[in-house]
């Protein structure tokens, strides 16, 4: 049963990562900012392979920063 919960969390996290990548790819984001955000997204993606809960927390922080920067959802 625990494995089913992890698979569900992975699916939710994968969807959120895809959304975050789309936001960062927005052409209105300055190149320097895009590079930094992309680097952080890749780190979160790598963390998801080892610790889903930590990756989700890190993605929450990054998503809040995207909101603060005014980068819209696509």
Coordinates of C-alpha atoms in Angstrom, one line a residue:
X1 CA 0.0 0.0 0.0
X2 CA 2.9 2.4 0.8
X3 CA 4.3 1.9 -2.7
X4 CA 0.9 3.1 -4.2
X5 CA 1.2 6.2 -2.1
X6 CA 4.7 6.9 -3.3
X7 CA 3.7 6.3 -6.9
X8 CA 0.8 8.8 -6.5
X9 CA 3.2 11.4 -4.9
X10 CA 5.7 10.9 -7.7
X11 CA 2.9 11.5 -10.3
X12 CA 1.8 14.7 -8.5
X13 CA 5.4 15.9 -8.2
X14 CA 6.1 15.1 -11.9
X15 CA 3.1 17.2 -12.9
X16 CA 4.2 20.1 -10.7
X17 CA 7.8 19.9 -12.1
X18 CA 6.5 20.0 -15.6
X19 CA 4.4 23.1 -14.8
X20 CA 7.4 24.8 -13.1
X21 CA 9.6 24.0 -16.2
X22 CA 7.0 25.6 -18.4
X23 CA 6.9 28.7 -16.3
X24 CA 10.7 29.1 -16.3
X25 CA 10.7 28.6 -20.1
X26 CA 8.5 31.7 -20.4
X27 CA 10.3 34.0 -23.0
X28 CA 9.7 37.0 -20.7
X29 CA 12.0 35.6 -18.0
X30 CA 15.5 37.2 -18.3
X31 CA 18.2 34.8 -19.4
X32 CA 20.2 35.0 -16.2
X33 CA 17.1 34.3 -14.1
X34 CA 16.1 31.5 -16.4
X35 CA 19.5 29.8 -16.0
X36 CA 19.4 30.0 -12.2
X37 CA 15.8 28.7 -12.0
X38 CA 16.6 25.9 -14.5
X39 CA 19.6 24.9 -12.4
X40 CA 17.4 24.7 -9.3
X41 CA 14.7 22.8 -11.1
X42 CA 17.2 20.2 -12.2
X43 CA 18.4 19.9 -8.6
X44 CA 14.8 19.3 -7.4
X45 CA 14.3 16.7 -10.2
X46 CA 17.5 14.9 -9.1
X47 CA 16.4 15.0 -5.5
X48 CA 13.1 13.4 -6.5
X49 CA 15.0 10.2 -7.4
X50 CA 16.0 9.8 -3.8
X51 CA 13.6 11.7 -1.5
X52 CA 10.2 12.6 -2.8
X53 CA 9.1 14.5 0.3
X54 CA 12.3 16.7 0.2
X55 CA 11.9 17.3 -3.5
X56 CA 8.2 18.4 -2.9
X57 CA 9.3 20.8 -0.2
X58 CA 12.0 22.3 -2.4
X59 CA 9.6 22.6 -5.3
X60 CA 7.1 24.4 -2.9
X61 CA 9.9 27.0 -2.2
X62 CA 10.8 27.4 -5.8
X63 CA 7.1 27.7 -6.9
X64 CA 6.6 30.4 -4.3
X65 CA 9.6 32.3 -5.7
X66 CA 8.2 32.0 -9.2
X67 CA 5.0 33.5 -7.8
X68 CA 6.9 36.3 -6.2
X69 CA 8.8 37.0 -9.4
X70 CA 5.4 37.3 -11.2
X71 CA 6.2 34.5 -13.6
X72 CA 2.7 33.3 -14.8
X73 CA 1.5 29.8 -15.3
X74 CA 1.1 28.8 -18.9

